Structure formats: structure tokens, C-alpha cells
PDB file of C-alpha atoms in Angstrom:
ATOM      1  CA  MET A   1      21.006   2.732   8.157  1.00 75.00           C
ATOM      2  CA  LYS A   2      20.202   0.026  10.592  1.00 92.00           C
ATOM      3  CA  ALA A   3      16.950   0.349  10.827  1.00 97.00           C
ATOM      4  CA  LEU A   4      14.094   1.349   8.374  1.00 98.00           C
ATOM      5  CA  ILE A   5      10.982   3.438   9.395  1.00 98.00           C
ATOM      6  CA  ILE A   6       8.252   3.224   6.565  1.00 98.00           C
ATOM      7  CA  ALA A   7       5.502   6.464   7.363  1.00 98.00           C
ATOM      8  CA  THR A   8       2.231   6.626   5.641  1.00 98.00           C
ATOM      9  CA  PHE A   9       0.070   8.654   5.980  1.00 97.00           C
ATOM     10  CA  GLY A  10      -2.540   5.640   7.187  1.00 97.00           C
ATOM     11  CA  SER A  11      -6.551   5.008   6.638  1.00 97.00           C
ATOM     12  CA  THR A  12      -9.339   3.429   8.609  1.00 97.00           C
ATOM     13  CA  HIS A  13     -10.139   1.229   5.349  1.00 97.00           C
ATOM     14  CA  GLU A  14      -9.257  -1.815   5.086  1.00 97.00           C
ATOM     15  CA  ASP A  15      -8.814  -2.762   1.570  1.00 97.00           C
ATOM     16  CA  ALA A  16      -7.003   0.433   0.499  1.00 97.00           C
ATOM     17  CA  LEU A  17      -3.884  -0.944   3.572  1.00 98.00           C
ATOM     18  CA  ARG A  18      -3.726  -4.314   1.866  1.00 98.00           C
ATOM     19  CA  ARG A  19      -4.730  -3.790  -1.933  1.00 97.00           C
ATOM     20  CA  ASP A  20      -1.972   0.025  -2.057  1.00 98.00           C
ATOM     21  CA  LEU A  21       0.168   0.009   1.086  1.00 98.00           C
ATOM     22  CA  ASP A  22       1.031  -3.634   1.987  1.00 98.00           C
ATOM     23  CA  PRO A  23       3.088  -3.784  -2.004  1.00 98.00           C
ATOM     24  CA  VAL A  24       4.353  -0.995  -1.578  1.00 98.00           C
ATOM     25  CA  VAL A  25       5.789  -2.141   2.198  1.00 98.00           C
ATOM     26  CA  GLU A  26       6.381  -5.354   0.374  1.00 98.00           C
ATOM     27  CA  ASP A  27       8.415  -4.060  -2.116  1.00 98.00           C
ATOM     28  CA  LEU A  28      10.533  -1.686   0.180  1.00 98.00           C
ATOM     29  CA  LYS A  29      11.828  -4.441   2.960  1.00 97.00           C
ATOM     30  CA  LYS A  30      12.899  -6.683   0.447  1.00 97.00           C
ATOM     31  CA  LEU A  31      15.329  -4.157  -0.314  1.00 97.00           C
ATOM     32  CA  VAL A  32      16.421  -4.313   2.558  1.00 96.00           C
ATOM     33  CA  GLU A  33      16.176  -7.603   3.403  1.00 94.00           C
ATOM     34  CA  GLY A  34      17.938  -8.642   7.326  1.00 93.00           C
ATOM     35  CA  ILE A  35      16.867  -4.720   8.525  1.00 96.00           C
ATOM     36  CA  PRO A  36      14.488  -4.212  10.904  1.00 98.00           C
ATOM     37  CA  THR A  37      11.647  -2.393   9.449  1.00 98.00           C
ATOM     38  CA  ARG A  38       8.090  -0.743  10.995  1.00 98.00           C
ATOM     39  CA  LEU A  39       5.647   0.947   9.568  1.00 98.00           C
ATOM     40  CA  ALA A  40       4.335   3.830  10.828  1.00 98.00           C
ATOM     41  CA  PHE A  41       0.823   6.209  10.178  1.00 98.00           C
ATOM     42  CA  THR A  42       1.771   9.887  10.416  1.00 98.00           C
ATOM     43  CA  SER A  43      -2.136  10.967  11.002  1.00 97.00           C
ATOM     44  CA  ARG A  44      -3.149  10.447  14.545  1.00 98.00           C
ATOM     45  CA  MET A  45      -7.022  10.738  13.409  1.00 97.00           C
ATOM     46  CA  VAL A  46      -6.144   7.388  11.147  1.00 98.00           C
ATOM     47  CA  ILE A  47      -4.323   5.598  14.549  1.00 98.00           C
ATOM     48  CA  ASN A  48      -6.537   6.716  16.887  1.00 98.00           C
ATOM     49  CA  ARG A  49      -9.988   5.590  14.627  1.00 97.00           C
ATOM     50  CA  TYR A  50      -8.646   2.200  12.892  1.00 97.00           C
ATOM     51  CA  GLU A  51      -7.788   1.431  16.772  1.00 98.00           C
ATOM     52  CA  LYS A  52     -11.331   2.446  18.294  1.00 98.00           C
ATOM     53  CA  LYS A  53     -12.323   0.071  14.611  1.00 97.00           C
ATOM     54  CA  THR A  54      -9.721  -3.195  14.753  1.00 97.00           C
ATOM     55  CA  GLY A  55      -8.592  -2.920  18.339  1.00 98.00           C
ATOM     56  CA  ILE A  56      -5.493  -2.822  16.401  1.00 97.00           C
ATOM     57  CA  ARG A  57      -2.864   0.010  17.188  1.00 98.00           C
ATOM     58  CA  TYR A  58      -0.285   1.451  14.394  1.00 98.00           C
ATOM     59  CA  LEU A  59       3.116   3.752  15.353  1.00 98.00           C
ATOM     60  CA  ASN A  60       2.979   6.973  15.303  1.00 98.00           C
ATOM     61  CA  GLU A  61       6.849   8.445  12.904  1.00 98.00           C
ATOM     62  CA  VAL A  62       7.837   9.476  17.178  1.00 98.00           C
ATOM     63  CA  GLU A  63       6.652   6.605  18.778  1.00 98.00           C
ATOM     64  CA  ALA A  64       8.401   4.347  15.955  1.00 98.00           C
ATOM     65  CA  VAL A  65      11.952   6.316  16.593  1.00 98.00           C
ATOM     66  CA  ASP A  66      11.151   5.498  19.817  1.00 98.00           C
ATOM     67  CA  SER A  67      10.499   2.614  20.436  1.00 98.00           C
ATOM     68  CA  PHE A  68      14.149   1.667  18.323  1.00 98.00           C
ATOM     69  CA  ILE A  69      16.099   3.981  21.149  1.00 97.00           C
ATOM     70  CA  ASP A  70      14.517   1.481  23.728  1.00 97.00           C
ATOM     71  CA  GLU A  71      16.320  -1.128  21.549  1.00 97.00           C
ATOM     72  CA  GLY A  72      19.227   0.456  21.066  1.00 97.00           C
ATOM     73  CA  TYR A  73      19.396   2.305  17.786  1.00 97.00           C
ATOM     74  CA  LYS A  74      21.179   4.833  18.225  1.00 97.00           C
ATOM     75  CA  ALA A  75      18.912   8.323  15.788  1.00 97.00           C
ATOM     76  CA  GLU A  76      21.441   8.631  13.024  1.00 95.00           C
ATOM     77  CA  ASP A  77      21.015   4.438  12.111  1.00 95.00           C
ATOM     78  CA  ILE A  78      17.787   5.259  11.431  1.00 97.00           C
ATOM     79  CA  PHE A  79      16.288   6.761   8.668  1.00 97.00           C
ATOM     80  CA  VAL A  80      12.608   6.618   7.874  1.00 98.00           C
ATOM     81  CA  GLN A  81      11.102   6.404   4.176  1.00 98.00           C
ATOM     82  CA  PRO A  82       8.151   8.228   3.291  1.00 98.00           C
ATOM     83  CA  LEU A  83       5.380   6.897   1.449  1.00 98.00           C
ATOM     84  CA  HIS A  84       3.408  10.814   1.171  1.00 98.00           C
ATOM     85  CA  ILE A  85       3.038  12.136  -2.897  1.00 97.00           C
ATOM     86  CA  ILE A  86       4.286  15.939  -1.789  1.00 96.00           C
ATOM     87  CA  GLU A  87       6.209  17.155   1.107  1.00 96.00           C
ATOM     88  CA  GLY A  88       3.337  19.008   2.874  1.00 94.00           C
ATOM     89  CA  PHE A  89       1.506  19.306   5.815  1.00 93.00           C
ATOM     90  CA  GLU A  90       2.301  15.735   7.240  1.00 95.00           C
ATOM     91  CA  TYR A  91       5.200  15.476   5.463  1.00 97.00           C
ATOM     92  CA  GLU A  92       6.365  18.282   7.720  1.00 97.00           C
ATOM     93  CA  LYS A  93       5.906  15.650  10.743  1.00 98.00           C
ATOM     94  CA  LEU A  94       8.912  13.262   9.412  1.00 98.00           C
ATOM     95  CA  ALA A  95      10.839  16.708   8.552  1.00 97.00           C
ATOM     96  CA  ARG A  96      10.548  17.556  12.120  1.00 98.00           C
ATOM     97  CA  LEU A  97      12.392  14.196  13.273  1.00 98.00           C
ATOM     98  CA  LYS A  98      15.611  14.751  11.993  1.00 97.00           C
ATOM     99  CA  SER A  99      16.030  17.571  14.875  1.00 98.00           C
ATOM    100  CA  ARG A 100      16.489  14.150  16.749  1.00 97.00           C
ATOM    101  CA  GLY A 101      19.807  12.625  14.291  1.00 97.00           C
ATOM    102  CA  VAL A 102      17.153  11.056  12.794  1.00 97.00           C
ATOM    103  CA  LYS A 103      17.761  10.078   9.018  1.00 96.00           C
ATOM    104  CA  VAL A 104      14.379  11.731   6.533  1.00 97.00           C
ATOM    105  CA  GLY A 105      13.892  10.462   3.002  1.00 97.00           C
ATOM    106  CA  GLU A 106      11.811  12.442   0.355  1.00 97.00           C
ATOM    107  CA  ALA A 107       8.524  12.488  -0.582  1.00 97.00           C
ATOM    108  CA  LEU A 108       7.728  10.735  -3.980  1.00 97.00           C
ATOM    109  CA  PHE A 109       7.256  14.771  -5.696  1.00 97.00           C
ATOM    110  CA  HIS A 110      10.503  16.032  -4.261  1.00 96.00           C
ATOM    111  CA  ASP A 111      11.691  17.830  -6.653  1.00 96.00           C
ATOM    112  CA  GLU A 112      10.821  18.724 -10.853  1.00 96.00           C
ATOM    113  CA  LYS A 113      12.938  16.007 -11.569  1.00 97.00           C
ATOM    114  CA  ASP A 114      10.304  12.986  -9.583  1.00 97.00           C
ATOM    115  CA  LEU A 115       7.130  15.222 -11.414  1.00 98.00           C
ATOM    116  CA  LYS A 116       8.083  14.744 -14.948  1.00 98.00           C
ATOM    117  CA  ARG A 117       9.065  11.161 -14.293  1.00 97.00           C
ATOM    118  CA  PHE A 118       5.833  10.709 -12.872  1.00 98.00           C
ATOM    119  CA  ALA A 119       4.306  12.479 -15.799  1.00 97.00           C
ATOM    120  CA  GLU A 120       6.507  10.449 -17.990  1.00 97.00           C
ATOM    121  CA  GLU A 121       5.428   6.919 -16.780  1.00 97.00           C
ATOM    122  CA  ALA A 122       1.666   8.688 -15.914  1.00 97.00           C
ATOM    123  CA  GLY A 123       1.502   8.962 -19.594  1.00 95.00           C
ATOM    124  CA  ARG A 124       2.951   5.286 -20.430  1.00 95.00           C
ATOM    125  CA  ARG A 125       0.699   3.377 -18.323  1.00 95.00           C
ATOM    126  CA  PHE A 126      -2.902   5.819 -18.775  1.00 95.00           C
ATOM    127  CA  GLU A 127      -3.395   6.166 -22.934  1.00 93.00           C
ATOM    128  CA  ALA A 128      -6.856   7.793 -22.294  1.00 96.00           C
ATOM    129  CA  PRO A 129      -7.304  10.959 -20.962  1.00 98.00           C
ATOM    130  CA  THR A 130      -6.930  11.112 -17.519  1.00 98.00           C
ATOM    131  CA  VAL A 131      -7.821  13.568 -13.893  1.00 98.00           C
ATOM    132  CA  PHE A 132      -6.188  13.088 -11.452  1.00 98.00           C
ATOM    133  CA  VAL A 133      -7.147  13.918  -8.248  1.00 97.00           C
ATOM    134  CA  GLY A 134      -4.632  14.529  -5.229  1.00 95.00           C
ATOM    135  CA  HIS A 135      -5.249  15.928  -1.686  1.00 94.00           C
ATOM    136  CA  GLY A 136      -3.429  18.900  -1.659  1.00 92.00           C
ATOM    137  CA  SER A 137      -1.536  20.386   0.758  1.00 88.00           C
ATOM    138  CA  HIS A 138      -1.713  25.334   2.649  1.00 86.00           C
ATOM    139  CA  MET A 139       2.089  24.961   2.229  1.00 86.00           C
ATOM    140  CA  ALA A 140       4.151  25.668  -0.280  1.00 83.00           C
ATOM    141  CA  ALA A 141       4.154  22.006  -1.796  1.00 87.00           C
ATOM    142  CA  ASP A 142       0.770  21.940  -3.140  1.00 92.00           C
ATOM    143  CA  LYS A 143       2.601  23.884  -5.784  1.00 95.00           C
ATOM    144  CA  ASP A 144       3.628  20.685  -6.924  1.00 96.00           C
ATOM    145  CA  TYR A 145       0.229  20.187  -8.464  1.00 95.00           C
ATOM    146  CA  ASP A 146       0.306  22.995 -10.608  1.00 95.00           C
ATOM    147  CA  GLU A 147       3.952  21.894 -11.338  1.00 96.00           C
ATOM    148  CA  LEU A 148       2.341  18.460 -12.663  1.00 97.00           C
ATOM    149  CA  ASN A 149      -0.428  20.249 -14.810  1.00 97.00           C
ATOM    150  CA  ARG A 150       2.775  22.247 -16.812  1.00 97.00           C
ATOM    151  CA  ILE A 151       4.545  18.939 -17.360  1.00 98.00           C
ATOM    152  CA  PHE A 152       1.606  17.349 -18.908  1.00 98.00           C
ATOM    153  CA  GLU A 153       1.155  19.953 -21.728  1.00 97.00           C
ATOM    154  CA  GLU A 154       3.760  20.558 -22.858  1.00 97.00           C
ATOM    155  CA  LYS A 155       4.809  16.876 -22.930  1.00 97.00           C
ATOM    156  CA  ASP A 156       0.568  17.054 -24.782  1.00 97.00           C
ATOM    157  CA  LEU A 157      -0.452  14.661 -22.593  1.00 97.00           C
ATOM    158  CA  PRO A 158      -3.883  14.514 -22.204  1.00 97.00           C
ATOM    159  CA  HIS A 159      -4.054  14.335 -18.144  1.00 98.00           C
ATOM    160  CA  ARG A 160      -4.528  17.378 -15.522  1.00 97.00           C
ATOM    161  CA  VAL A 161      -4.661  17.717 -12.282  1.00 97.00           C
ATOM    162  CA  CYS A 162      -6.784  18.817  -9.416  1.00 95.00           C
ATOM    163  CA  THR A 163      -6.626  19.165  -6.040  1.00 95.00           C
ATOM    164  CA  ILE A 164      -9.486  18.076  -2.875  1.00 94.00           C
ATOM    165  CA  GLU A 165      -8.273  20.647  -0.333  1.00 90.00           C
ATOM    166  CA  GLY A 166      -5.548  22.235  -2.660  1.00 88.00           C
ATOM    167  CA  SER A 167      -5.657  24.602  -4.311  1.00 89.00           C
ATOM    168  CA  VAL A 168      -6.634  23.222  -7.836  1.00 90.00           C
ATOM    169  CA  ASP A 169      -9.785  22.822  -7.836  1.00 89.00           C
ATOM    170  CA  ASP A 170     -11.359  19.897 -10.826  1.00 90.00           C
ATOM    171  CA  ARG A 171     -12.165  22.983 -12.223  1.00 89.00           C
ATOM    172  CA  VAL A 172      -8.825  23.416 -14.304  1.00 90.00           C
ATOM    173  CA  PRO A 173      -8.849  19.745 -16.091  1.00 95.00           C
ATOM    174  CA  LEU A 174     -12.943  19.897 -16.788  1.00 94.00           C
ATOM    175  CA  SER A 175     -12.563  22.586 -18.510  1.00 94.00           C
ATOM    176  CA  PHE A 176      -9.125  21.212 -20.562  1.00 95.00           C
ATOM    177  CA  MET A 177     -11.357  18.055 -20.856  1.00 96.00           C
ATOM    178  CA  LYS A 178     -14.348  20.083 -21.831  1.00 94.00           C
ATOM    179  CA  ASP A 179     -12.129  22.367 -24.600  1.00 95.00           C
ATOM    180  CA  MET A 180     -10.013  19.626 -26.077  1.00 96.00           C
ATOM    181  CA  GLY A 181     -14.442  17.733 -26.403  1.00 96.00           C
ATOM    182  CA  TYR A 182     -13.271  14.565 -24.749  1.00 96.00           C
ATOM    183  CA  LYS A 183     -15.985  12.504 -23.321  1.00 94.00           C
ATOM    184  CA  ASP A 184     -14.949   9.796 -21.918  1.00 96.00           C
ATOM    185  CA  ILE A 185     -12.415   9.950 -19.278  1.00 97.00           C
ATOM    186  CA  GLN A 186     -10.482   8.216 -17.120  1.00 97.00           C
ATOM    187  CA  LEU A 187     -10.658   9.024 -12.898  1.00 97.00           C
ATOM    188  CA  ALA A 188      -7.706   8.557 -10.990  1.00 97.00           C
ATOM    189  CA  PRO A 189      -6.749   8.544  -7.441  1.00 97.00           C
ATOM    190  CA  LEU A 190      -3.941  10.776  -6.616  1.00 97.00           C
ATOM    191  CA  LEU A 191      -3.447   9.499  -3.559  1.00 97.00           C
ATOM    192  CA  LEU A 192      -1.523   6.853  -2.195  1.00 97.00           C
ATOM    193  CA  LEU A 193      -3.933   4.951  -0.736  1.00 98.00           C
ATOM    194  CA  ALA A 194      -7.244   4.960  -1.615  1.00 95.00           C
ATOM    195  CA  GLY A 195      -9.918   5.071   1.434  1.00 93.00           C
ATOM    196  CA  ASP A 196     -11.640   7.149   2.210  1.00 92.00           C
ATOM    197  CA  HIS A 197     -11.090  10.433  -0.394  1.00 92.00           C
ATOM    198  CA  ALA A 198     -11.034   8.472  -2.749  1.00 95.00           C
ATOM    199  CA  LYS A 199     -14.609   6.638  -2.239  1.00 95.00           C
ATOM    200  CA  ASN A 200     -16.011   9.594  -1.305  1.00 94.00           C
ATOM    201  CA  ASP A 201     -15.039  13.424  -1.989  1.00 94.00           C
ATOM    202  CA  ILE A 202     -13.126  11.293  -6.151  1.00 95.00           C
ATOM    203  CA  PHE A 203     -15.784   9.058  -6.826  1.00 96.00           C
ATOM    204  CA  GLY A 204     -19.287   9.236  -4.685  1.00 94.00           C
ATOM    205  CA  ASP A 205     -22.493   9.431  -5.316  1.00 88.00           C
ATOM    206  CA  ASP A 206     -23.036  13.339  -3.545  1.00 86.00           C
ATOM    207  CA  ASP A 207     -20.212  15.877  -4.165  1.00 88.00           C
ATOM    208  CA  SER A 208     -17.903  13.745  -6.451  1.00 94.00           C
ATOM    209  CA  VAL A 209     -14.714  14.941  -8.361  1.00 95.00           C
ATOM    210  CA  LYS A 210     -17.370  11.955  -9.990  1.00 96.00           C
ATOM    211  CA  LYS A 211     -20.310  13.412 -10.265  1.00 95.00           C
ATOM    212  CA  ARG A 212     -19.210  16.771 -11.375  1.00 94.00           C
ATOM    213  CA  TYR A 213     -17.185  15.723 -14.444  1.00 95.00           C
ATOM    214  CA  GLU A 214     -20.816  13.515 -15.787  1.00 96.00           C
ATOM    215  CA  GLU A 215     -22.741  16.611 -14.947  1.00 95.00           C
ATOM    216  CA  ALA A 216     -21.179  18.174 -17.400  1.00 94.00           C
ATOM    217  CA  GLY A 217     -21.593  15.412 -19.990  1.00 95.00           C
ATOM    218  CA  ILE A 218     -18.626  13.305 -19.246  1.00 96.00           C
ATOM    219  CA  LYS A 219     -18.543   9.434 -18.836  1.00 97.00           C
ATOM    220  CA  VAL A 220     -16.338   8.281 -15.594  1.00 97.00           C
ATOM    221  CA  ASN A 221     -14.538   5.373 -16.211  1.00 96.00           C
ATOM    222  CA  PRO A 222     -12.756   4.545 -12.640  1.00 96.00           C
ATOM    223  CA  VAL A 223      -8.985   3.883 -12.487  1.00 96.00           C
ATOM    224  CA  ALA A 224      -9.605   1.474  -9.480  1.00 88.00           C
ATOM    225  CA  GLY A 225      -7.147   1.390  -5.546  1.00 94.00           C
ATOM    226  CA  GLY A 226      -4.716   4.357  -4.947  1.00 97.00           C
ATOM    227  CA  MET A 227      -0.873   3.870  -5.703  1.00 97.00           C
ATOM    228  CA  GLY A 228       0.305   1.889  -4.315  1.00 97.00           C
ATOM    229  CA  SER A 229      -1.355  -0.741  -6.043  1.00 97.00           C
ATOM    230  CA  TRP A 230       0.702   1.471  -9.243  1.00 97.00           C
ATOM    231  CA  ASP A 231       4.080  -0.683 -10.327  1.00 96.00           C
ATOM    232  CA  PHE A 232       5.761   1.750 -11.342  1.00 97.00           C
ATOM    233  CA  VAL A 233       5.146   3.694  -8.474  1.00 98.00           C
ATOM    234  CA  ARG A 234       6.191   1.432  -6.740  1.00 98.00           C
ATOM    235  CA  ALA A 235       9.500   1.263  -8.591  1.00 97.00           C
ATOM    236  CA  ILE A 236      10.262   4.806  -7.438  1.00 97.00           C
ATOM    237  CA  TYR A 237      10.023   4.420  -3.966  1.00 98.00           C
ATOM    238  CA  VAL A 238      12.182   1.811  -4.078  1.00 98.00           C
ATOM    239  CA  GLU A 239      14.640   3.816  -5.544  1.00 97.00           C
ATOM    240  CA  LYS A 240      14.445   6.484  -3.717  1.00 97.00           C
ATOM    241  CA  LEU A 241      15.200   3.995  -1.128  1.00 97.00           C
ATOM    242  CA  ARG A 242      18.110   2.921  -2.791  1.00 96.00           C
ATOM    243  CA  ARG A 243      19.396   5.650  -3.403  1.00 94.00           C
ATOM    244  CA  HIS A 244      19.958   6.486  -0.775  1.00 91.00           C
ATOM    245  CA  LEU A 245      21.488   2.542   0.491  1.00 89.00           C
ATOM    246  CA  GLU A 246      24.156   4.039  -2.143  1.00 89.00           C
ATOM    247  CA  GLU A 247      24.905   6.537  -0.549  1.00 85.00           C
ATOM    248  CA  LEU A 248      25.595   5.349   2.486  1.00 76.00           C
ATOM    249  CA  CYS A 249      28.239   2.594   1.037  1.00 76.00           C
ATOM    250  CA  GLU A 250      29.418   5.890  -1.291  1.00 72.00           C
ATOM    251  CA  ASN A 251      30.419   7.761   2.228  1.00 65.00           C
TER     252      ASN A 251
END
């Protein structure tokens, strides 16, 4: 690897970028000190909205690759480390870069081993019953949320997962919390960046997950920040990048 692209969905919320994104980027850059690094957003909508709002334009993943190639780097010398949670629609944009020879790493939840590690780490960090709310996807990777629920159950942890736009709606963990008699729970974004979805769909005052739980008689304690502000999640991304570097040294 001679050049690194760190790719995220992105956000138009400055607080989420500084609190949740910057720490992950900094940790990854420390690992590859001396290697040129660029940040890319995969959401064109977010790129355009952020530019309109601030005058600053983030590169998308294709532009980031092209910018390195324009500087003389070969496609096969470029590695993309995704910061996506599952390998859904946004991750597929990165996967398409492989046809150009670019190497692309894993999302946070790449296989069952990743899901089990997350469940174990979450079990240590979150003692109170917690509902993790992800975005969800219409692609096959959406099954990761069901699998994570299964692992939480298997480990006898008081945690469950639901999605905003995926197949696991918030009635699934709500039913579990009510059956267990939990009256006081935590609600945490299963999102790298706690931006628009977190503020409105999860914690908003109108049609939100928080509102529905409160209407069911459950007290909700919001977990501030996205997953990028959680040290154990950042450590997983660093480990994934380190593993790629070790494989390069072996070959």
C-alpha cells in the first residue's frame, strides 16, 4: 500500500464529523504514518449538501482514487479502508473500485467473527439494557442485524438491535424489553456518525424510536455520539487496517 483512502458515508452535521469521524481518521493515520491519506464520502447527497452549506467539497470514492492516480500512483497501490458498518449499498460503491485494481478492506461487520466481537465488547461497555439502532439496508447484508440479535440472545446480554430502514424494526427490541420488565434502558446509535438519523429518527421529538419507547412506558437514556466516538469500535477498524498491512509484508 502506497496510498490510503478512508471512506465513510459522511454527514452534514459538523458536530458528528468532529466528535465521531475525526477520532477514527486520526487513529488510522497514526497506523500508516508517512503514507498519503485522503478522506472520501460515499454519499453524493451528503457531499452536495455539505458543499452548499459550507462551501467545502469532500471527494467521493471515485474522485479520491482518481486524484491519487493523477499524481502518479497505480490503482493497485491504493487501499480503501471503509468505515461503513455493514457491507450494504454504500459499501458496494467501494467494492466496484476493485474492478480498477484498487484494494478494498472490510466493513465493521464483515463476518460472524466481527459480530461476536462487537457483542462481547458491547457487553462489557454497556451494562444497562441497550437498544442499538442501525440504518439498515435492502441488501443481503441487512441480515447482520438479525444475526447480532441472535448473538446477544445467545450470550444472555440485555441488548438488542433494530434498524431505521432495514428489516428489523424497533418493535422487535421493544417487545424484548417489555417481556423482561425493563423500565429504564439506553438507546444508542449503531451508526458511525450520530448526525441526521440519530437526531431525528432515533432521538427526535416526533416519530422517533425514543418517542415510541417512551409511549410504551419505558424511560430512555440516550447514548451520546456515534460509534466513531467509541474506543473499542475505533480499535476494530485499526485492527482491520493493520491486518492488511501485515498481509502486504508477508507477500
